[in-house]
Coordinates of C-alpha atoms in Angstrom, one line a residue:
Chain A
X186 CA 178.7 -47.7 -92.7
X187 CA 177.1 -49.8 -95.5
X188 CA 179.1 -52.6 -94.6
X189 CA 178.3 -52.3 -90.7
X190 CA 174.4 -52.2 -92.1
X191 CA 174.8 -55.5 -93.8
X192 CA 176.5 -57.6 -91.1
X193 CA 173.7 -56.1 -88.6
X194 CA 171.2 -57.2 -91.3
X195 CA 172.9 -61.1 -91.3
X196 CA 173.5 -60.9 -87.7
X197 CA 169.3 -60.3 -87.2
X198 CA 168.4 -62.8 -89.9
X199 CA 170.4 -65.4 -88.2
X200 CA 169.6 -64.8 -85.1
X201 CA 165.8 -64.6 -86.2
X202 CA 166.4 -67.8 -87.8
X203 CA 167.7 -69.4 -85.0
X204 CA 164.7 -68.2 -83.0
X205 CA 162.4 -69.4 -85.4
X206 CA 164.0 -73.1 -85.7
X207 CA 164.2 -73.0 -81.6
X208 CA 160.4 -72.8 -81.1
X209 CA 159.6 -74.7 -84.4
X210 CA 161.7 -77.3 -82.2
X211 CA 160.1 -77.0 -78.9
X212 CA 156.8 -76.9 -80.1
X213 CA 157.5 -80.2 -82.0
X214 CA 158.8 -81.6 -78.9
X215 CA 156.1 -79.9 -76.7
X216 CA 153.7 -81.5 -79.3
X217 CA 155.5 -85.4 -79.3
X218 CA 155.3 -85.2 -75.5
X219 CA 151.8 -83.9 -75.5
X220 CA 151.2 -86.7 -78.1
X221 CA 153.0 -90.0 -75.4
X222 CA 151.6 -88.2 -72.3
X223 CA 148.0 -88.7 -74.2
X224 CA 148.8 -91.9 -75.3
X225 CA 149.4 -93.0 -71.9
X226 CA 146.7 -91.6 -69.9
X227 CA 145.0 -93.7 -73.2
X228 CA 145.8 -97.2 -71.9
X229 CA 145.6 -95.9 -68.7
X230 CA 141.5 -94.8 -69.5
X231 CA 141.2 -98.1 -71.7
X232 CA 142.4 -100.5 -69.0
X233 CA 139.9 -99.0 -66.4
X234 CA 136.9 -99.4 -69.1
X235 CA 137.9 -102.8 -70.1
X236 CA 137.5 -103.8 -66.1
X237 CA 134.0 -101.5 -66.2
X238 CA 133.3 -103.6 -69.5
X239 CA 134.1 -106.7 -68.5
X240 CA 130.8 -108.5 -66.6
X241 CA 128.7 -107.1 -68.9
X242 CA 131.0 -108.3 -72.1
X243 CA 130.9 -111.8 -70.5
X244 CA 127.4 -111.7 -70.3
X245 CA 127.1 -110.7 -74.1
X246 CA 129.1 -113.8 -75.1
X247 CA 127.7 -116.1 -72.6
X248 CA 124.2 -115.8 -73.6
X249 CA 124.8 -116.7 -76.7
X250 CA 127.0 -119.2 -76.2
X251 CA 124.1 -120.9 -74.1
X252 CA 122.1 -120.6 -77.0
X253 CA 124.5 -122.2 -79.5
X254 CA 125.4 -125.3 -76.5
X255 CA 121.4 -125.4 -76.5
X256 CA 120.5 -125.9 -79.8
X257 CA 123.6 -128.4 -80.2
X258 CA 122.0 -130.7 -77.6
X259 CA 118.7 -130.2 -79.1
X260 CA 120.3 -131.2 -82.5
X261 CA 122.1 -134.4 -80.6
X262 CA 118.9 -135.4 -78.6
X263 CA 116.5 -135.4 -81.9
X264 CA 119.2 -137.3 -83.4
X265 CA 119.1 -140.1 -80.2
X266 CA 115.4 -140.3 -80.3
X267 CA 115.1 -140.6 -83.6
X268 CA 112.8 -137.5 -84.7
X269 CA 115.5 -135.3 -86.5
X270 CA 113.5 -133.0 -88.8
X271 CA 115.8 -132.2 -91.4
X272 CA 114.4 -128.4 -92.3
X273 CA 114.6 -128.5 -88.1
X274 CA 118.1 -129.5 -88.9
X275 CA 118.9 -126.8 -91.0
X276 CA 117.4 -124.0 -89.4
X277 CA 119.1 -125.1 -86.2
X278 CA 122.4 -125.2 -88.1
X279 CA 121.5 -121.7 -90.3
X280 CA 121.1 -120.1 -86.5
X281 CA 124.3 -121.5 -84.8
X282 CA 126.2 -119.8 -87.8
X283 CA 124.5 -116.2 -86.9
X284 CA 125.1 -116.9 -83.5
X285 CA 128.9 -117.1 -83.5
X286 CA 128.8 -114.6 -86.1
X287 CA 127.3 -112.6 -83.2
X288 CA 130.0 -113.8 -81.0
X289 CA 133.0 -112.6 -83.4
X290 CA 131.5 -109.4 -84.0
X291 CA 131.8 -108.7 -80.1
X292 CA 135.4 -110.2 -79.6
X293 CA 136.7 -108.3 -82.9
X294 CA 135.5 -105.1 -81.4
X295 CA 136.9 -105.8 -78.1
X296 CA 140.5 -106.9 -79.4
X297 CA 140.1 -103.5 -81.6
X298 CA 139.3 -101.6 -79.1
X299 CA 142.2 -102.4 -76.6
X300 CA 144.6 -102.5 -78.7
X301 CA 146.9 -98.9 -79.2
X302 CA 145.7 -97.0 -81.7
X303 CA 147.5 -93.6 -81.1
X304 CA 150.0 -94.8 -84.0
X305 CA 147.3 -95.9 -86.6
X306 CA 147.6 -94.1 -89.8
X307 CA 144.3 -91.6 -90.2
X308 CA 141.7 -93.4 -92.8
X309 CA 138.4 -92.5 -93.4
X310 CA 135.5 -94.6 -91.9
X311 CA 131.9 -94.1 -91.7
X312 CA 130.9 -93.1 -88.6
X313 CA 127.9 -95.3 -88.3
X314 CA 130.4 -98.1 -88.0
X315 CA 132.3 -96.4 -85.5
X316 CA 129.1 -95.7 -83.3
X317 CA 127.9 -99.8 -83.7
X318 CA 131.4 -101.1 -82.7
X319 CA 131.3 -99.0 -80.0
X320 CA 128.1 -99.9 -78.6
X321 CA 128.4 -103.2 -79.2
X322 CA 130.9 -103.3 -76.2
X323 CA 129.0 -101.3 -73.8
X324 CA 124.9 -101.7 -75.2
X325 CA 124.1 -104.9 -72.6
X326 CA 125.9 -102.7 -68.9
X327 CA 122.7 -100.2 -70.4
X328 CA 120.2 -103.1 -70.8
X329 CA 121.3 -104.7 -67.9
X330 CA 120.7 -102.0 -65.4
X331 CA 117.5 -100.9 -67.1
X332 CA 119.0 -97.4 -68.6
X333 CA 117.1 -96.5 -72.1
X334 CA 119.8 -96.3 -74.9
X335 CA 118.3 -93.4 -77.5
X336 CA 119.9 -93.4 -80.4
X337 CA 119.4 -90.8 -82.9
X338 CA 121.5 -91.2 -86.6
X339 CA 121.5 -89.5 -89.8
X340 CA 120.3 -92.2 -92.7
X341 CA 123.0 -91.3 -94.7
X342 CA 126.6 -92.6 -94.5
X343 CA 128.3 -89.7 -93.0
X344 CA 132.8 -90.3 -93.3
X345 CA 134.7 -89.2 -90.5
X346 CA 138.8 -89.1 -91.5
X347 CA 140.2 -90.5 -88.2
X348 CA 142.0 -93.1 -85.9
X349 CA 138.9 -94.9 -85.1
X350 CA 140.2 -97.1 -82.3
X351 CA 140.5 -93.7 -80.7
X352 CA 137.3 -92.1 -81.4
X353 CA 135.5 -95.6 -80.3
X354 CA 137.6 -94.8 -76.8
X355 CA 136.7 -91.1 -76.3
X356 CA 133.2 -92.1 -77.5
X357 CA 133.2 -94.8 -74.7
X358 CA 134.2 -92.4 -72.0
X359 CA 131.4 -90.4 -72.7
X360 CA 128.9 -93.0 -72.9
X361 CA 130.4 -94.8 -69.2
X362 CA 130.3 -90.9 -67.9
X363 CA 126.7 -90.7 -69.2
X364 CA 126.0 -94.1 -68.0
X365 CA 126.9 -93.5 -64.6
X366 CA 125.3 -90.4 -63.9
X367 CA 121.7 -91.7 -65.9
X368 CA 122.0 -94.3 -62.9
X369 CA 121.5 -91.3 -60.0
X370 CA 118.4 -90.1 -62.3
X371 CA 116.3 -88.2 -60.0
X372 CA 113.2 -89.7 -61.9
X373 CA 112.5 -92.8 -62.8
X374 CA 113.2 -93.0 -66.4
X375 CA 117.0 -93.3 -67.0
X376 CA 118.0 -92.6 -70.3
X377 CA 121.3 -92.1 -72.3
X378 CA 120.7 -90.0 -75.7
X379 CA 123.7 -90.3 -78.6
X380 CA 122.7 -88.1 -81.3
X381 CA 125.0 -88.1 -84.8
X382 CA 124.5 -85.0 -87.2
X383 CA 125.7 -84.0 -90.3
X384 CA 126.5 -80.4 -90.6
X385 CA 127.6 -77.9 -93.0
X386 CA 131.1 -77.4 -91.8
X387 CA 131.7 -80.7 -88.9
X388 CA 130.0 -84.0 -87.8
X389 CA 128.3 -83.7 -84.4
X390 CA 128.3 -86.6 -82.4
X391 CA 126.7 -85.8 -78.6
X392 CA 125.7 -87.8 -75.7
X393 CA 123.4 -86.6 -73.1
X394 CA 122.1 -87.7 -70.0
X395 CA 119.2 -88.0 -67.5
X396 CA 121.7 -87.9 -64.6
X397 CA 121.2 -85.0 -62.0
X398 CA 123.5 -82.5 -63.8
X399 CA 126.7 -81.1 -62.9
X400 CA 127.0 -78.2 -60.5
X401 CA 127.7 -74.7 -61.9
X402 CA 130.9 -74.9 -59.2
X403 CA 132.6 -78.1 -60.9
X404 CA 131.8 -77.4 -64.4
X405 CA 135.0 -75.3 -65.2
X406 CA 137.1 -78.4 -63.5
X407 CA 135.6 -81.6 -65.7
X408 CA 138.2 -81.5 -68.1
X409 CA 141.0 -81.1 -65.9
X410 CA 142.8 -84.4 -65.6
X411 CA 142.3 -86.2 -62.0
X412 CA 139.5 -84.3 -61.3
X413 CA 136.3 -86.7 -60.3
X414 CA 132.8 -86.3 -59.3
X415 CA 132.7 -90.3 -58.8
X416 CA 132.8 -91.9 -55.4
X417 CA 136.6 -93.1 -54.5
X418 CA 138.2 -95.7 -56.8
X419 CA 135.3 -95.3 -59.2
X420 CA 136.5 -93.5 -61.7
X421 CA 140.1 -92.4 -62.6
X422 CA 139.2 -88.8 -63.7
X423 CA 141.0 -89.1 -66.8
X424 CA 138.4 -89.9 -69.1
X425 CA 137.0 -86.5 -70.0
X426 CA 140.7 -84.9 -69.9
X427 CA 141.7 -88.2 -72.5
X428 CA 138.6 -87.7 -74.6
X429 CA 139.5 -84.3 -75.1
X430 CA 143.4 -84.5 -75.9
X431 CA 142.0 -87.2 -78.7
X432 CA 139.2 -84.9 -80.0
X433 CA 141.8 -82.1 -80.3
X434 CA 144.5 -83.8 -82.2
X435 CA 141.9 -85.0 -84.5
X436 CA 141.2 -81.1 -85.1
X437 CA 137.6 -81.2 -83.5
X438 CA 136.6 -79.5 -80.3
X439 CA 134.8 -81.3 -77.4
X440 CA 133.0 -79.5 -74.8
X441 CA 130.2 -79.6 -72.3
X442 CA 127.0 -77.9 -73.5
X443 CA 125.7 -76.0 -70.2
X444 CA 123.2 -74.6 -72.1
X445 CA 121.5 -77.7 -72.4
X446 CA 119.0 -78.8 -70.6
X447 CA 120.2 -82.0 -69.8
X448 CA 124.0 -83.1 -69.1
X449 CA 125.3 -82.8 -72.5
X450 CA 129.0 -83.3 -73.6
X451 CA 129.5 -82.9 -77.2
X452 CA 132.0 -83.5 -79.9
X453 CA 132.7 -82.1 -83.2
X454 CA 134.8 -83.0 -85.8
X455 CA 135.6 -81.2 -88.9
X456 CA 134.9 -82.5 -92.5
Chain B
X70 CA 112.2 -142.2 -74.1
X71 CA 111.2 -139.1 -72.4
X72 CA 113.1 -138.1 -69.1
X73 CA 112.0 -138.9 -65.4
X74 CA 114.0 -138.4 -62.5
X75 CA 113.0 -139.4 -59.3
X76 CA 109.6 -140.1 -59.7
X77 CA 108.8 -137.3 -61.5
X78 CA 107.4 -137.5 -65.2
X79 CA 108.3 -133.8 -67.0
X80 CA 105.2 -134.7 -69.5
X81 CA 102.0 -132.3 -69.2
X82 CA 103.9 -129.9 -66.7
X83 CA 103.6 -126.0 -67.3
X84 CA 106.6 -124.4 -67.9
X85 CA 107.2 -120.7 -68.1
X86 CA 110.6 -119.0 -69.6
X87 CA 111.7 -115.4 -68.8
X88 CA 114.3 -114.3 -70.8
X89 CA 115.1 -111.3 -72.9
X90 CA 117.0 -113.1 -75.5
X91 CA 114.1 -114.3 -78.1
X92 CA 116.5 -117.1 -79.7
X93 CA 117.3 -118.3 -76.2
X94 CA 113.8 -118.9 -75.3
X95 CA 112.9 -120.5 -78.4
X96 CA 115.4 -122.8 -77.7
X97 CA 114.7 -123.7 -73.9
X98 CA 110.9 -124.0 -75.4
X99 CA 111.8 -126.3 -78.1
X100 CA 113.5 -128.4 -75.6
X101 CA 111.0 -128.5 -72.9
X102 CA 108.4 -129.2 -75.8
X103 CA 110.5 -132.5 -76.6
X104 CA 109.1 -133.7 -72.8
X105 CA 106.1 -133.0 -73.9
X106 CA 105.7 -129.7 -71.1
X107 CA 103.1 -127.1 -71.9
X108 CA 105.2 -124.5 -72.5
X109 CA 105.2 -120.1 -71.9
X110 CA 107.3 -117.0 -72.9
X111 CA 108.0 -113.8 -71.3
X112 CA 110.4 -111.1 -72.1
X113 CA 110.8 -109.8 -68.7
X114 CA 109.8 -110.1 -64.8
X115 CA 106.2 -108.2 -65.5
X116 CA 105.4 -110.0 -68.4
X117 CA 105.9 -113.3 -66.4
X118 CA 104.0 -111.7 -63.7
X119 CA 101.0 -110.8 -65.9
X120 CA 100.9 -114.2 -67.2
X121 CA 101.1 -115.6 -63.4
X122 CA 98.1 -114.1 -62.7
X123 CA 96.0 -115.7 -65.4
X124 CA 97.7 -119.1 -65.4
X125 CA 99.6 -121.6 -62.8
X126 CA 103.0 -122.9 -63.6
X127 CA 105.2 -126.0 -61.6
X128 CA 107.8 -124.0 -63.0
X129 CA 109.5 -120.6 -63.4
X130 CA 112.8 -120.5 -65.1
X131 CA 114.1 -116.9 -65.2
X132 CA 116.7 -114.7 -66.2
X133 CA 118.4 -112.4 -63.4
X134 CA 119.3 -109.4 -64.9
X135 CA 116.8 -108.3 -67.3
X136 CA 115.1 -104.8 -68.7
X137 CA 112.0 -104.2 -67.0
X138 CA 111.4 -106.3 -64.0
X139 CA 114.4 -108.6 -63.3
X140 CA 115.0 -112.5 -61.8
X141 CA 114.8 -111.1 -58.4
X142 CA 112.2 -109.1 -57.8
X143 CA 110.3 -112.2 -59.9
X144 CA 111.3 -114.5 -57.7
X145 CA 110.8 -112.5 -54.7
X146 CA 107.0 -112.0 -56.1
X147 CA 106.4 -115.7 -56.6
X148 CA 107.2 -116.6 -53.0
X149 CA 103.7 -114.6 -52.0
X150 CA 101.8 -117.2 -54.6
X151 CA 100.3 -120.2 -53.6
X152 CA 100.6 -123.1 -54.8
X153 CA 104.5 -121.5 -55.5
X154 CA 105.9 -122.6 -58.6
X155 CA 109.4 -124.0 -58.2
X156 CA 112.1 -121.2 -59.3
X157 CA 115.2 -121.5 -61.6
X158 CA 117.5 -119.0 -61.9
X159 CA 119.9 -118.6 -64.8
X160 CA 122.5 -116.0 -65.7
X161 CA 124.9 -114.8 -68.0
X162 CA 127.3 -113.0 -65.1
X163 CA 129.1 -115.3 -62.6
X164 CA 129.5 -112.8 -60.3
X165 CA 126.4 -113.6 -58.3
X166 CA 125.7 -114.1 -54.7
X167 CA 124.3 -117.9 -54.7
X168 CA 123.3 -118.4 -50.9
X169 CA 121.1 -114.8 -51.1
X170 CA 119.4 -116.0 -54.0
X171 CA 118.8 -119.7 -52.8
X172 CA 117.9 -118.0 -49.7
X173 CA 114.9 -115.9 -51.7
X174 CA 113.3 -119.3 -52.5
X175 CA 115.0 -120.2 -55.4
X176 CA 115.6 -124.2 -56.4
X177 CA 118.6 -123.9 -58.5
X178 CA 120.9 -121.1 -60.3
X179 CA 122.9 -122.0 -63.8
X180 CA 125.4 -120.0 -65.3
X181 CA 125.0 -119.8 -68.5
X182 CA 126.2 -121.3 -71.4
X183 CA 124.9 -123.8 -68.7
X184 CA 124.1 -127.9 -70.3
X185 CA 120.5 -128.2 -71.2
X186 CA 120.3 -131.9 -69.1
X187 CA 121.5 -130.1 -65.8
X188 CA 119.1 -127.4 -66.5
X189 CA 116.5 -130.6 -66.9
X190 CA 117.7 -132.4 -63.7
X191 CA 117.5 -129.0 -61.6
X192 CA 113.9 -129.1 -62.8
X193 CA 113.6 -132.9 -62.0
X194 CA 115.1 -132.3 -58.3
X195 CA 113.1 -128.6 -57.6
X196 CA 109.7 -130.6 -59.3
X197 CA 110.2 -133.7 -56.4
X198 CA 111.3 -130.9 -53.4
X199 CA 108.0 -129.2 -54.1
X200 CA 106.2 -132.1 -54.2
X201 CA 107.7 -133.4 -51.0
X202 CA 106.6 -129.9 -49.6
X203 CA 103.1 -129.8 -51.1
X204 CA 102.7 -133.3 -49.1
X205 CA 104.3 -131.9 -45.9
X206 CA 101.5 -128.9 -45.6
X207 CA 98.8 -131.1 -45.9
X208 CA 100.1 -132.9 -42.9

């Protein structure tokens, strides 16, 4: 009897065992795929915001590239005629240099950003950083179509422990998203609001809107992959259901705040 | 030597430059200055406007896309002036629709980073047109 007792006692343990490694397994695979079908719908979201991007990135490099072709001819000329000033000279030269600087900051954050980052090794970054590159890729598409970029930071330095090329893209989504619907403002103020807070437990990052809002009947469906309130061949209804895949594996939460009384998506990241 | 084209000296001409970008309308100042052209700023389409209504230019050079009151709508509001300036338009996209916009009244649209002489020349040619027009209405 004791003997039948322990065999029934090994017999459970192993088969408990083997139940235990069988969904330690599947939910490691479940969590690998969940990972690659993320990382694809990624490049997927980032190629379709590159070709949003793109005019208004051109535009960012163009104008001051007319600026630094200007002041080279200006620099040439006064050297033809004979009147080169040579404080002119170096102020003109001092200027060039900022300009390009200008230039490299924008093509850095553009090579950053489309590049994959669902591999990059987690490092902590400040998240004022984060917020700047981002915005330095999307800030003239705002200026340009005359919708108000608020922006609304903590003074101090606030780390975020991260993939940043990732939190720049699901920080983009939501800023495009925003920009969009700030474009169908009812009134005549269009605005985009990005507020960064520091909080006891997480860091709060939100972006709100001016847009007309999203009806009560779709709001359960925005984060639902494919699903998309822009006209046809707009928008690839991804970028929400990406943003939050990223958000989550990061451990933070993203969510739509229908208590707000604006359009309000918001994301928050532990500390 | 300063730059005529076509029988017509830049020297003494008013000049007005629309742009956003502050360090790109220093520089298209600086080199208008260097004809000797009397030369204004504004930030956007209603500060050009504003300034248009206290002062006469030959010559409007003007961003497209700007943040309050865009290249357009500024050129669209010039055409109801009289004596109408001449119109440049510049731009930092090159996806623009040319014929609408030289349609509208303008003289010439660069893309930038667009050469400061061809900038200079448009001004030259849209300067002798308007002339050439001027003439024609007092006919």
């Amino acid at each position: 009897m004791k003997l039948m007792n322990t065999a029934l006692a090994t017999s459970l343990a192993v088969l408990f065992s083997l139940l235990i490694a069988m969904t330690y397994f599947k939910l490691r695979t479940g969590l690998r795929e969940r990972r690659r079908a993320i990382q694809l719908l990624t490049e997927k979201i980032k190629m379709a915001a590159l070709e949003e991007m793109g005019a208004g990135v051109a535009h960012e490099i163009n104008n001051p590239l007319a600026i630094i072709r200007a002041k080279a001819q200006i620099l040439r000329l006064s050297v033809e005629r004979g009147m080169l000033d040579p404080k002119l000279a170096q102020e003109t030269g001092l200027k060039i240099e900022q300009t390009v600087e200008r230039i490299a900051k924008i093509t850095n954050g553009l090579l950053a950003f489309a590049r994959d980052g669902s591999r990059d090794p987690m490092e902590r970054v400040q998240i004022d950083q984060l917020v700047d590159s981002t915005l330095e890729l999307c800030r003239s598409r705002f200026i340009n179509h005359g919708v108000e970029l608020k922006i609304s930071r903590p003074r101090v330095a606030i780390d975020l422990c991260c993939r940043p090329v990732e939190i720049s893209q699901a920080l983009l989504n939501l800023l495009n998203n925003a920009f969009d619907a700030a474009q169908q403002s009812r009134s005549n103020a269009a605005w985009v609001e990005l507020v960064v807070e520091d909080l006891p437990s997480h860091v709060r990052v939100a972006v709100t809107d001016s847009g007309p809002g999203i009806p009560i009947e779709n709001r359960a469906k925005i984060m639902q992959p494919f699903f998309s309130t822009k006209e046809l061949g707009k928008g690839t209804g991804l970028g929400l259901s990406v943003s939050k895949g990223i958000v989550e594996e990061h451990g933070g939460v993203l969510e739509f705040r229908p208590d707000h009384e604006h359009t309000c998506f918001e994301m928050s990241f532990p500390k | 030597m300063n730059i005529e084209c076509a029988d017509v000296v830049l020297e003494g001409r008013k000049i007005l430059i629309v742009d956003d970008e502050p360090d790109l309308r220093e520089v298209l100042s600086a080199r208008f200055e260097m004809e000797g052209c009397e030369v204004s700023i504004a930030e956007n389409g209603q500060a050009a406007l504003a300034l248009m209504k206290i002062d006469h230019f030959d010559v409007v050079i003007s961003d497209i896309r700007m943040p309050g009151g865009n290249g357009l709508d500024l050129l669209k509001a010039i055409q109801t002036k009289r004596p109408t300036p001449a119109v440049i338009l510049i731009s930092g996209f090159s996806d623009i629709d040319e014929s609408e916009i030289l349609k509208n009244g303008a003289s010439a649209i660069l893309v930038k980073p667009f050469d400061l002489e061809d900038l200079v020349h448009a001004i030259c040619r849209a300067l002798g047109d308007n002339q050439f027009n001027h003439q024609e209405l007092k006919c």
